[in-house]
mmCIF file of C-alpha atoms and ligand atoms in Angstrom:
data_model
loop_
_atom_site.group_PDB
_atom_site.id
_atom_site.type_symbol
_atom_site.label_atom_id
_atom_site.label_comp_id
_atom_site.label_asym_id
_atom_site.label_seq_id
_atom_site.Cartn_x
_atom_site.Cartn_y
_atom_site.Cartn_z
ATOM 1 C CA UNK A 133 -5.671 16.933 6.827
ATOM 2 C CA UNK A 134 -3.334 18.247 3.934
ATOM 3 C CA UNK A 135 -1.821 15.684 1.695
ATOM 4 C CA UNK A 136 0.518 16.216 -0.930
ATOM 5 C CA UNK A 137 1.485 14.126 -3.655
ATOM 6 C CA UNK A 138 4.694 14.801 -5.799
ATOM 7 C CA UNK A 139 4.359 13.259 -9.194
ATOM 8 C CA UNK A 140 0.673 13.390 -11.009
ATOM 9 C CA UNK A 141 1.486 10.765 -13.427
ATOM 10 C CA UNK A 142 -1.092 7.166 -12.885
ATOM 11 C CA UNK A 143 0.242 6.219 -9.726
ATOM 12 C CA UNK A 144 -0.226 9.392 -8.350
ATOM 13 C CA UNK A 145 -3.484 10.532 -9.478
ATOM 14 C CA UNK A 146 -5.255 7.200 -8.879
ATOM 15 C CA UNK A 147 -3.864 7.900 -5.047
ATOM 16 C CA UNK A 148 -5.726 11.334 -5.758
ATOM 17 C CA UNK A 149 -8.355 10.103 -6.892
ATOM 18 C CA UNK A 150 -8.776 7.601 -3.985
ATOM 19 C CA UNK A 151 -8.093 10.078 -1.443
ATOM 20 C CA UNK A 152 -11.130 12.608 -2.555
ATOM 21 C CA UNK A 153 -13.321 9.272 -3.637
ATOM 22 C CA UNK A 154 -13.180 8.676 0.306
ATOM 23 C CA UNK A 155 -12.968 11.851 1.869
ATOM 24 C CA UNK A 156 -9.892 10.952 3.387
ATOM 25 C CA UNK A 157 -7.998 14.132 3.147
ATOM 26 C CA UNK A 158 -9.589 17.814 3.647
ATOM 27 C CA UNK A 159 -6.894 19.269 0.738
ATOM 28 C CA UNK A 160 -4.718 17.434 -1.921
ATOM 29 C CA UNK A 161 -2.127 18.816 -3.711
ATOM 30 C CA UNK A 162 -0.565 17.912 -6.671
ATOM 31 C CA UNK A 163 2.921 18.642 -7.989
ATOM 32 C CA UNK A 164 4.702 17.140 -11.086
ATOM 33 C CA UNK A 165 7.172 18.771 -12.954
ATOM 34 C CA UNK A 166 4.996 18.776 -15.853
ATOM 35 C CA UNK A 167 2.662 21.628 -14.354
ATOM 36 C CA UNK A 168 0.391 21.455 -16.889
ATOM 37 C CA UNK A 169 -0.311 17.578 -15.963
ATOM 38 C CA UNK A 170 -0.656 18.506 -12.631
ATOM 39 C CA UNK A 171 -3.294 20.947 -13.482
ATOM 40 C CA UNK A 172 -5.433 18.991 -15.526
ATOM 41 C CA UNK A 173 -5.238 15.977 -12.959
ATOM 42 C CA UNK A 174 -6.003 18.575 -10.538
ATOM 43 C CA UNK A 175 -8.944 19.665 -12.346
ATOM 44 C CA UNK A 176 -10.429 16.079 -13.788
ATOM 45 C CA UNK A 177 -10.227 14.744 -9.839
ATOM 46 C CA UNK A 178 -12.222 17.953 -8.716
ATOM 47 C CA UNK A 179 -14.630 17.239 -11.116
ATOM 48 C CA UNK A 180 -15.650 13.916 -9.469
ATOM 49 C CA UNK A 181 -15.829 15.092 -6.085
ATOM 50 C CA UNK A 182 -19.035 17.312 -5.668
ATOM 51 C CA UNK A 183 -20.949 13.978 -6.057
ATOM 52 C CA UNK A 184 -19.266 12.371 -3.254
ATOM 53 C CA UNK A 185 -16.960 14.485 -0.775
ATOM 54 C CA UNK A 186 -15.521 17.843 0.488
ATOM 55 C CA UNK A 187 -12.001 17.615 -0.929
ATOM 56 C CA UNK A 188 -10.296 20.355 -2.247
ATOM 57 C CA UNK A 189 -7.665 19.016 -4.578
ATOM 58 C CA UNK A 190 -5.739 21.522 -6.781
ATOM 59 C CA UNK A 191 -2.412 21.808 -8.226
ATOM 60 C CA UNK A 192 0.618 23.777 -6.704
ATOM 61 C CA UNK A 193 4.580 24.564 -6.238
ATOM 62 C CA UNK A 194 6.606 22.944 -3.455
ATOM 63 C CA UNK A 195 5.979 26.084 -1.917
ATOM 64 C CA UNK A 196 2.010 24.883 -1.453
ATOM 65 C CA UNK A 197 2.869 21.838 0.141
ATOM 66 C CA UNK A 198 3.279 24.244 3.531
ATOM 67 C CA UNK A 199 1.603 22.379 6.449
ATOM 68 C CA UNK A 200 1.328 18.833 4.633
ATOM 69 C CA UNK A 201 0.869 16.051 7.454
ATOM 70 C CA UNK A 202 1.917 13.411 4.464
ATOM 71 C CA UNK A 203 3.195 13.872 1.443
ATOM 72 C CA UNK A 204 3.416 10.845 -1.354
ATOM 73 C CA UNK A 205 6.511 10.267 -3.501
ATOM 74 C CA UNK A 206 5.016 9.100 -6.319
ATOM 75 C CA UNK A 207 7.644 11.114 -9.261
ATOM 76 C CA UNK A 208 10.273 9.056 -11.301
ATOM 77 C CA UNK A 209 11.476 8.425 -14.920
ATOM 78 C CA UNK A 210 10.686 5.240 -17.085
ATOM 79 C CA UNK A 211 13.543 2.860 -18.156
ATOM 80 C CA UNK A 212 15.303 3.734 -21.360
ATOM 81 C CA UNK A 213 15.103 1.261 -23.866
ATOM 82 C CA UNK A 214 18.919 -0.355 -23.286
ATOM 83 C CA UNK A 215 18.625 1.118 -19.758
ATOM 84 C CA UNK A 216 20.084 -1.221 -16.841
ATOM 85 C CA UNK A 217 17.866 -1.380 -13.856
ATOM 86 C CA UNK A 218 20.856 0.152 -12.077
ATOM 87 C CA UNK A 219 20.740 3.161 -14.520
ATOM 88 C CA UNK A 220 16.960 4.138 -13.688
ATOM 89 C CA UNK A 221 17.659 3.696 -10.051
ATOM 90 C CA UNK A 222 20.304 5.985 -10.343
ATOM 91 C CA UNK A 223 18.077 8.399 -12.261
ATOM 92 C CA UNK A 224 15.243 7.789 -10.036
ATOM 93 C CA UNK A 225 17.922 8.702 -7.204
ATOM 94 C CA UNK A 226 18.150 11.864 -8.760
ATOM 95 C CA UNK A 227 14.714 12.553 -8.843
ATOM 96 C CA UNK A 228 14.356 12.299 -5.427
ATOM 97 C CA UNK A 229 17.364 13.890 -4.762
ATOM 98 C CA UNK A 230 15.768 17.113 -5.735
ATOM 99 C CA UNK A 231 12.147 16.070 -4.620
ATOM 100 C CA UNK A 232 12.986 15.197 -1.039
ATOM 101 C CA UNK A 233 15.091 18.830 -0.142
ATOM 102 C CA UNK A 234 12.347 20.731 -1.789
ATOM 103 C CA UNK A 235 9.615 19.142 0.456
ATOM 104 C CA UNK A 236 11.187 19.056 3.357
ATOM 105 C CA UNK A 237 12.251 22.698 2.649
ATOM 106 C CA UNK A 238 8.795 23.623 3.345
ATOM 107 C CA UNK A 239 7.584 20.766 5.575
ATOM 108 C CA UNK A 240 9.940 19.528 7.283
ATOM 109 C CA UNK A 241 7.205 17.644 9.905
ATOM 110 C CA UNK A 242 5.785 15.647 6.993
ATOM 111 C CA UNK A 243 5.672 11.967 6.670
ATOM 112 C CA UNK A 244 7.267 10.792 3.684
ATOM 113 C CA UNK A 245 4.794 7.974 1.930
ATOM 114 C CA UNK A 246 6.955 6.080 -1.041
ATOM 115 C CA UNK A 247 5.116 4.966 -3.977
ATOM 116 C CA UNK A 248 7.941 5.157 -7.253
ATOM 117 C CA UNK A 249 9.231 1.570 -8.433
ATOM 118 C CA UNK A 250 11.492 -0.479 -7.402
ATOM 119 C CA UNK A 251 9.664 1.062 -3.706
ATOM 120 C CA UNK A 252 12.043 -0.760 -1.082
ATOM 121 C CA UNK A 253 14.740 0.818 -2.762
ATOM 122 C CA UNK A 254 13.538 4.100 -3.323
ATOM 123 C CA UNK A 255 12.004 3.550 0.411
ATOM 124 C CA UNK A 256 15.778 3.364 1.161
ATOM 125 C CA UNK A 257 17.073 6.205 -1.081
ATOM 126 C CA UNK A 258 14.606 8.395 0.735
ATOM 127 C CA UNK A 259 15.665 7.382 4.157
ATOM 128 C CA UNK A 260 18.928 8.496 3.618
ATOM 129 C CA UNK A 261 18.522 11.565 1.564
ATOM 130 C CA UNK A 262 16.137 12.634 4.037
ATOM 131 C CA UNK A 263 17.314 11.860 7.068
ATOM 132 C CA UNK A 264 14.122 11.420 8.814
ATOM 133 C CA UNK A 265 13.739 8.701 11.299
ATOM 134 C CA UNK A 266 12.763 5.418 9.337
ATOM 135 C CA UNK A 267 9.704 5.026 10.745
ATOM 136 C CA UNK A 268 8.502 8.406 9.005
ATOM 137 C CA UNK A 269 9.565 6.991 5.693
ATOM 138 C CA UNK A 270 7.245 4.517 4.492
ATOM 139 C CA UNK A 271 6.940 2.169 1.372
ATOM 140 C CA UNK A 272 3.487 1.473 0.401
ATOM 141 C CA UNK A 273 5.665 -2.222 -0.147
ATOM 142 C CA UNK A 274 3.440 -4.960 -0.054
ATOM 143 C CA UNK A 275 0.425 -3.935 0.654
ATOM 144 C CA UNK A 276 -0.603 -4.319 -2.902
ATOM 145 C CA UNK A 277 0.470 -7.765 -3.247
ATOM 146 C CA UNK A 278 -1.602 -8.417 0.143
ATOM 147 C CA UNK A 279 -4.352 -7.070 -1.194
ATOM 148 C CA UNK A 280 -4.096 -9.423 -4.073
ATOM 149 C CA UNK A 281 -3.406 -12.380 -2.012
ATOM 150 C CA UNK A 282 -6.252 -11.899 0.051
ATOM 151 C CA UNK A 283 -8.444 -11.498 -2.583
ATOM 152 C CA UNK A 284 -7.460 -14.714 -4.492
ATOM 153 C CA UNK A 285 -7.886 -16.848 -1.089
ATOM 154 C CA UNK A 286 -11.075 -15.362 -0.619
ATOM 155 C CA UNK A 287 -12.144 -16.028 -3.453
ATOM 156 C CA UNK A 288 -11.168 -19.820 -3.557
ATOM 157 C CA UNK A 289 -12.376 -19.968 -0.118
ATOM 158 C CA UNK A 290 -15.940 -18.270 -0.378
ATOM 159 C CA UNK A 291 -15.668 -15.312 2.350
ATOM 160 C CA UNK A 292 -14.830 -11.760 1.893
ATOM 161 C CA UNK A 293 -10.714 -10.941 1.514
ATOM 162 C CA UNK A 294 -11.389 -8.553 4.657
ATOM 163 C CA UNK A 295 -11.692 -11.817 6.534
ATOM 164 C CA UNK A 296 -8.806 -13.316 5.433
ATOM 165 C CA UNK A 297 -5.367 -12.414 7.029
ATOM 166 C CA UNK A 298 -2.687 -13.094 5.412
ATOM 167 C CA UNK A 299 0.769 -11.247 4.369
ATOM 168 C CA UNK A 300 2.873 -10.408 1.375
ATOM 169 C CA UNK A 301 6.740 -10.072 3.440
ATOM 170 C CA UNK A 302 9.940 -9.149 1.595
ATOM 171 C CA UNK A 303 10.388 -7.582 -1.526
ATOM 172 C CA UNK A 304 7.186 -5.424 -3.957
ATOM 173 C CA UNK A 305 8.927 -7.698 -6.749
ATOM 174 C CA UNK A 306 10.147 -10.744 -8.387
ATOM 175 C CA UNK A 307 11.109 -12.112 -4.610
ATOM 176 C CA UNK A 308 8.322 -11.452 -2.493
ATOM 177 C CA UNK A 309 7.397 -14.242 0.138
ATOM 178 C CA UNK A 310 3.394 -15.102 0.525
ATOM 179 C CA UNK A 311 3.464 -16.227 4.038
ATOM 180 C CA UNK A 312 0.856 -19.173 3.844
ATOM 181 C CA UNK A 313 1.561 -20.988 7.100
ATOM 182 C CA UNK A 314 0.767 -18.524 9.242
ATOM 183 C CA UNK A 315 -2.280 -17.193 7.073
ATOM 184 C CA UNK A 316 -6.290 -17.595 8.798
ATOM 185 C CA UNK A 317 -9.731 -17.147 7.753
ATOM 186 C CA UNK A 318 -11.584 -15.355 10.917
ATOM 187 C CA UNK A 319 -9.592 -16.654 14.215
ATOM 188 C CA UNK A 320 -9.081 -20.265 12.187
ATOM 189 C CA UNK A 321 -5.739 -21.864 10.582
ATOM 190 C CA UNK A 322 -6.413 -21.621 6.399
ATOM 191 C CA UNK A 323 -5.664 -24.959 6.219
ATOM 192 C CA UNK A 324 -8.047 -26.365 8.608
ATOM 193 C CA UNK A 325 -10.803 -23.600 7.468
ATOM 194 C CA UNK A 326 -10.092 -24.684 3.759
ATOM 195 C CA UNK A 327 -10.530 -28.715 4.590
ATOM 196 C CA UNK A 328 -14.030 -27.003 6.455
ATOM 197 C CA UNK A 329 -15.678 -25.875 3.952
ATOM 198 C CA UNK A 330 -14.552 -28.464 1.304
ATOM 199 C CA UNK A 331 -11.845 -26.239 -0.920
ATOM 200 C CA UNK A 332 -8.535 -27.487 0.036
ATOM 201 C CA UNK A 333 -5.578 -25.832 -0.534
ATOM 202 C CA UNK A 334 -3.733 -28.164 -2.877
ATOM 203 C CA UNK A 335 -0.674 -28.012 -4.721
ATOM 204 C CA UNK A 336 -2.437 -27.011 -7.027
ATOM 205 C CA UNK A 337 -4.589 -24.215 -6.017
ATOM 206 C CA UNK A 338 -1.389 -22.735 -4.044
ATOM 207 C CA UNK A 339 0.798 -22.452 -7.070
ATOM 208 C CA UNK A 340 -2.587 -20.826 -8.849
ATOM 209 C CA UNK A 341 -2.865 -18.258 -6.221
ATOM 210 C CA UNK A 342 1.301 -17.528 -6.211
ATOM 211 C CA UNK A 343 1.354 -17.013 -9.526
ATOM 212 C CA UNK A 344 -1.935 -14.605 -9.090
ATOM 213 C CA UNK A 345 0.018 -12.655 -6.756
ATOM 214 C CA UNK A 346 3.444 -12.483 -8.342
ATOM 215 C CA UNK A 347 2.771 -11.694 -11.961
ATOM 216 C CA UNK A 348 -0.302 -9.451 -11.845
ATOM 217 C CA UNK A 349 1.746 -6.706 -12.400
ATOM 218 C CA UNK A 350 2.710 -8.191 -15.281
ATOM 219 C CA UNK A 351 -0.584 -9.478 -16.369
ATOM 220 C CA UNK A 352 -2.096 -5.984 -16.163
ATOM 221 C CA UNK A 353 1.119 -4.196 -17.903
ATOM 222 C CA UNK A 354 0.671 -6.535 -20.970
ATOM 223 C CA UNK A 355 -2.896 -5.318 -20.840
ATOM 224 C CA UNK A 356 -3.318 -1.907 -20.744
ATOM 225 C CA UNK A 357 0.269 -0.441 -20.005
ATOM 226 C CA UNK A 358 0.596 0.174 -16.357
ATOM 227 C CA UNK A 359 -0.809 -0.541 -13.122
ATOM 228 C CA UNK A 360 -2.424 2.215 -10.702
ATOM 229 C CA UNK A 361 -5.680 2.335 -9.645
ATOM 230 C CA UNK A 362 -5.070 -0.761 -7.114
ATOM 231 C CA UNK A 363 -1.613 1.161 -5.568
ATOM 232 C CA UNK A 364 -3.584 4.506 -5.635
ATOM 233 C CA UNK A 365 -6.175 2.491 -3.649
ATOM 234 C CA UNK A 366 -3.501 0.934 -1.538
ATOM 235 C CA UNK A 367 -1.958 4.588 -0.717
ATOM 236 C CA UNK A 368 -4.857 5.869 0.304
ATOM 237 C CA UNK A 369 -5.511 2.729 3.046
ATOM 238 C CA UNK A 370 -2.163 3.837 4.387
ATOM 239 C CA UNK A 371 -2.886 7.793 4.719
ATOM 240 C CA UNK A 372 -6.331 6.814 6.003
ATOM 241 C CA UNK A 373 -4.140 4.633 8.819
ATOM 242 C CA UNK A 374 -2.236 7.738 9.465
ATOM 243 C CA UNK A 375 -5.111 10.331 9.342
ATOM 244 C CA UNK A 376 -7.123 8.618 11.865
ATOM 245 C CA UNK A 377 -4.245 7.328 13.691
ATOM 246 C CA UNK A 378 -6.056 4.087 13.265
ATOM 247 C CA UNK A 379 -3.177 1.634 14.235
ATOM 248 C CA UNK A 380 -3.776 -0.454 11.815
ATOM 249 C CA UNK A 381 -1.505 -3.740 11.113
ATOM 250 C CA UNK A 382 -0.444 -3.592 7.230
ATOM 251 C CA UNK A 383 2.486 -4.706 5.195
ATOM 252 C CA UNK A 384 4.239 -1.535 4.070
ATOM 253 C CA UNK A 385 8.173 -0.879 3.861
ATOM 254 C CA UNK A 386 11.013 1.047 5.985
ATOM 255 C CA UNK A 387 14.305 0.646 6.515
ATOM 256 C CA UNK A 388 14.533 -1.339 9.712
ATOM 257 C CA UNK A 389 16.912 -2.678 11.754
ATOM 258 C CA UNK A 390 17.404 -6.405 11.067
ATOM 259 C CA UNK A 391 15.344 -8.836 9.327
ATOM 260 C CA UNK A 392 15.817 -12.332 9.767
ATOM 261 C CA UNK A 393 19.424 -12.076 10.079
ATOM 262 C CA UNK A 394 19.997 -8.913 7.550
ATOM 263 C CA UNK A 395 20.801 -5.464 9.210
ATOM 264 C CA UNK A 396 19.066 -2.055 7.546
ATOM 265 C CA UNK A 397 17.408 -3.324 5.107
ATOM 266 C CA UNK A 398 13.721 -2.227 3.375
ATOM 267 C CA UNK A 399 11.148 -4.430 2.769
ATOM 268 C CA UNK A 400 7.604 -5.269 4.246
ATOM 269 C CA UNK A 401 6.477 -7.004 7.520
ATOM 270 C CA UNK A 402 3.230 -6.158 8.972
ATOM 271 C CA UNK A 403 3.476 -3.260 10.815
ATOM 272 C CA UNK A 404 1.425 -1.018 13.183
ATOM 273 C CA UNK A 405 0.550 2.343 11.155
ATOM 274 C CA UNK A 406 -0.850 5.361 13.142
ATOM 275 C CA UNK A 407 -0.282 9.345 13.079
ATOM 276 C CA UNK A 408 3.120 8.753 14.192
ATOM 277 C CA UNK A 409 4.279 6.868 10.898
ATOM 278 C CA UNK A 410 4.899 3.168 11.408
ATOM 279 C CA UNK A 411 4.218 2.623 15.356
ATOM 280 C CA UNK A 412 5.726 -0.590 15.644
ATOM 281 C CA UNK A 413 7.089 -4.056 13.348
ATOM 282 C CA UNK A 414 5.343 -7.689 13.540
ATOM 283 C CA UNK A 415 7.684 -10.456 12.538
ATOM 284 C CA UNK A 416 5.771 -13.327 11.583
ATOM 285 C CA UNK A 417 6.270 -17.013 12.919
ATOM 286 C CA UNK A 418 7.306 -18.344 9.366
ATOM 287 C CA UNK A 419 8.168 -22.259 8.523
ATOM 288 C CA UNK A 420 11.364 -23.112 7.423
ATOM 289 C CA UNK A 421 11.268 -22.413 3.499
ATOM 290 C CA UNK A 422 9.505 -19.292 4.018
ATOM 291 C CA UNK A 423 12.490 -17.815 6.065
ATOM 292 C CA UNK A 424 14.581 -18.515 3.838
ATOM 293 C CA UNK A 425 12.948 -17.162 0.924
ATOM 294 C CA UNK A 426 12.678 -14.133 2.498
ATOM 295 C CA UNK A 427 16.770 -13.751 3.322
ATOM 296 C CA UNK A 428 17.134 -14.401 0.104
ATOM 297 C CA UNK A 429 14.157 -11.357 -0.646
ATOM 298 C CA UNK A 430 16.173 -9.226 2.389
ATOM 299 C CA UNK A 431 19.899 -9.892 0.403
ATOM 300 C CA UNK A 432 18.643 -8.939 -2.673
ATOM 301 C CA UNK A 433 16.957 -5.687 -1.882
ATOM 302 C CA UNK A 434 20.282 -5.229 0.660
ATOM 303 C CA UNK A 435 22.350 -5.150 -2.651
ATOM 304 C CA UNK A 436 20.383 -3.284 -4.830
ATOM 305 C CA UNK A 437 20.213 -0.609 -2.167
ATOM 306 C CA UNK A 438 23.826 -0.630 -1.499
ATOM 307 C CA UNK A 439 24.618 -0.098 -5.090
ATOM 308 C CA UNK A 440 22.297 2.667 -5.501
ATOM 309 C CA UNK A 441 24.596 6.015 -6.384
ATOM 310 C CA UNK A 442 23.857 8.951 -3.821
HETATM 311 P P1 ADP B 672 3.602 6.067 -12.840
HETATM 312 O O1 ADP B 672 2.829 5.114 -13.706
HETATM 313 O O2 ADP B 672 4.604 5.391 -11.953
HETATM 314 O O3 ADP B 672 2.736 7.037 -12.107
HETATM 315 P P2 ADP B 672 4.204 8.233 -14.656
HETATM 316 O O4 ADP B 672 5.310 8.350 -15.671
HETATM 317 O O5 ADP B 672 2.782 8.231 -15.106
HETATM 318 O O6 ADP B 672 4.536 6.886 -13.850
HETATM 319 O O7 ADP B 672 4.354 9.381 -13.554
HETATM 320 C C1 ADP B 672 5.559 9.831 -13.051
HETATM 321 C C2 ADP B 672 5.468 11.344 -12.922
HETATM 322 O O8 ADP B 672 6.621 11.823 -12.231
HETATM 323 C C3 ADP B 672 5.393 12.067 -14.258
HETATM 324 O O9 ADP B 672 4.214 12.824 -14.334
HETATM 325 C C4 ADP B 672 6.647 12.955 -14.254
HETATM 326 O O10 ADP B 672 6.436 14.219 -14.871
HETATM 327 C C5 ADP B 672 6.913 13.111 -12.766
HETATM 328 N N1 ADP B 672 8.299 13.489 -12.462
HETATM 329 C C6 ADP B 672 9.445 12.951 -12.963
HETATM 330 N N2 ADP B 672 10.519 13.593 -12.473
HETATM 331 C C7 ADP B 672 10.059 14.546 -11.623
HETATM 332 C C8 ADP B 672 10.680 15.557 -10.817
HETATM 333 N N3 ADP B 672 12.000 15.668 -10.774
HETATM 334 N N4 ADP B 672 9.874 16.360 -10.106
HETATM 335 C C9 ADP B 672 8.536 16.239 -10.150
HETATM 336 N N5 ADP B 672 7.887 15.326 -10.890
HETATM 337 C C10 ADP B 672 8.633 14.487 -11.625
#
């Protein structure tokens, strides 16, 4: 399967570099409209991949992303010192203005897979520029802060994250909802696995674990700049979902129809991922707090996708 990626910078290299790690892909291309970036990603990634897969990757022109079955949206512009946030999002608007028509020029079957910042919004923007149905326009969203969630609760409780499930709904941001009452470890309630095995899930530990969630980004950035090897991992989960037509249930974002009361908006449920795109939605039974924490995610990203220029 032929995957493109548009945009070599971090984000989209580490999704490179995950892609050929696990053999997901049979080609990867890269495009960036530094061409000399993309080449040298290009050529670093190839390096690594005699040791452990068949993947070609290699730089190219729009015109090589012929055939793609997905191709990743991973190219935008850093805020301006002074910049608003509405400011980048217009100029990321304009990126993918001109990104979107030149790969659907030459694939117009492709899947669209959204990586660039703030993602539900650019999820949105791509939606509409592209006019593809939603469900071929997908946010890697949440699935990051999922990732992180389950790792955390693993980790308090003892067992592996991949036997934790548990979701990350609303906005990749600031007002993201961890949905704990509904959360399990195996088939069991976290709560009543937690009081099992001795580690309850205080006040305490919860706050811990939400803060471990919402500001890693932030954690990381102070460290060492940016954050991409996790996403690149996280965008290759979602291809391999779509490669294998796995029908997997993760938390990614589209533009759907309503969410708890707000109409076309893009953020992440759990969803079914296959060949197809996203094959159907999950809303989750949520308490009381949590549903409203995540209209207030839902209005938010409403707005800031309503105010994005076009
Ligand atoms: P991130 O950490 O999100 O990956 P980077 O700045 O490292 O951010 O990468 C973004 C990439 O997007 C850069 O390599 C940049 O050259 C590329 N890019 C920006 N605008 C365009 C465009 N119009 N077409 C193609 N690539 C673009």
């Amino acid at each position: 399967m032929k995957v493109g990626i548009v945009g070599a910078g971090m984000v989209g290299s580490a999704a490179a570099y995950a892609l050929a790690m696990q053999g997901i892909a049979s080609e990867v291309v890269l495009v960036d409209k530094d061409a000399d970036l993309a080449l040298a990603q290009a050529e670093d990634i190839s390096h690594a991949v005699p040791f452990v897969s068949a993947t070609t990757v290699r730089a190219g022109s729009y015109r090589d992303l012929d055939g793609t079955f997905v191709v990743v949206l991973a190219a935008g512009v850093n805020q301006k010192p002074g910049e608003t946030r509405l400011e980048l999002l217009g100029r990321n608007a304009a990126v993918f203005r001109e990104v979107v028509g030149e790969v659907l020029a030459v694939s117009p079957d492709t899947l669209l897979l959204i990586a660039t910042n703030p993602v539900d919004v650019m999820t949105h923007v791509a939606t509409r520029l592209s006019g593809l149905p939603a469900r071929r326009v997908i946010g890697s969203g949440t699935i990051l802060d999922t990732a992180r969630f389950r790792s955390l609760l693993g980790r308090h409780l003892g067992i592996a994250p991949q036997s934790v499930h548990a979701y990350v709904l609303g906005e990749h941001g600031d007002s993201e909802v961890l949905a704990w009452s509904n959360a399990r470890a195996g088939s069991l309630a976290l709560v009543s696995f937690a009081d099992q095995v001795g580690k309850p899930l205080t006040e305490e530990v919860r706050a811990a674990i939400d803060d471990g969630v919402r500001n890693a980004a932030y954690k990381i950035i102070k460290g060492k700049g940016s954050t991409y090897y996790g996403i690149g991992a996280g965008l290759a989960r979602i291809i391999r979902a779509i490669a294998l037509d796995q029908r997997d249930i993760l938390s990614v974002s589209i533009v759907t129809p309503e969410v708890v009361g707000i109409p076309e908006v893009a953020l992440s449920i759990p969803r079914v991922i296959g060949a197809a795109g996203v094959l159907s939605d999950l809303m989750p039974e949520l308490d009381v707090a949590e549903v409203s924490a995540l209209v207030r995610s839902a209005t938010i990203l409403k707005e800031s996708a309503d105010s994005v220029p076009l």
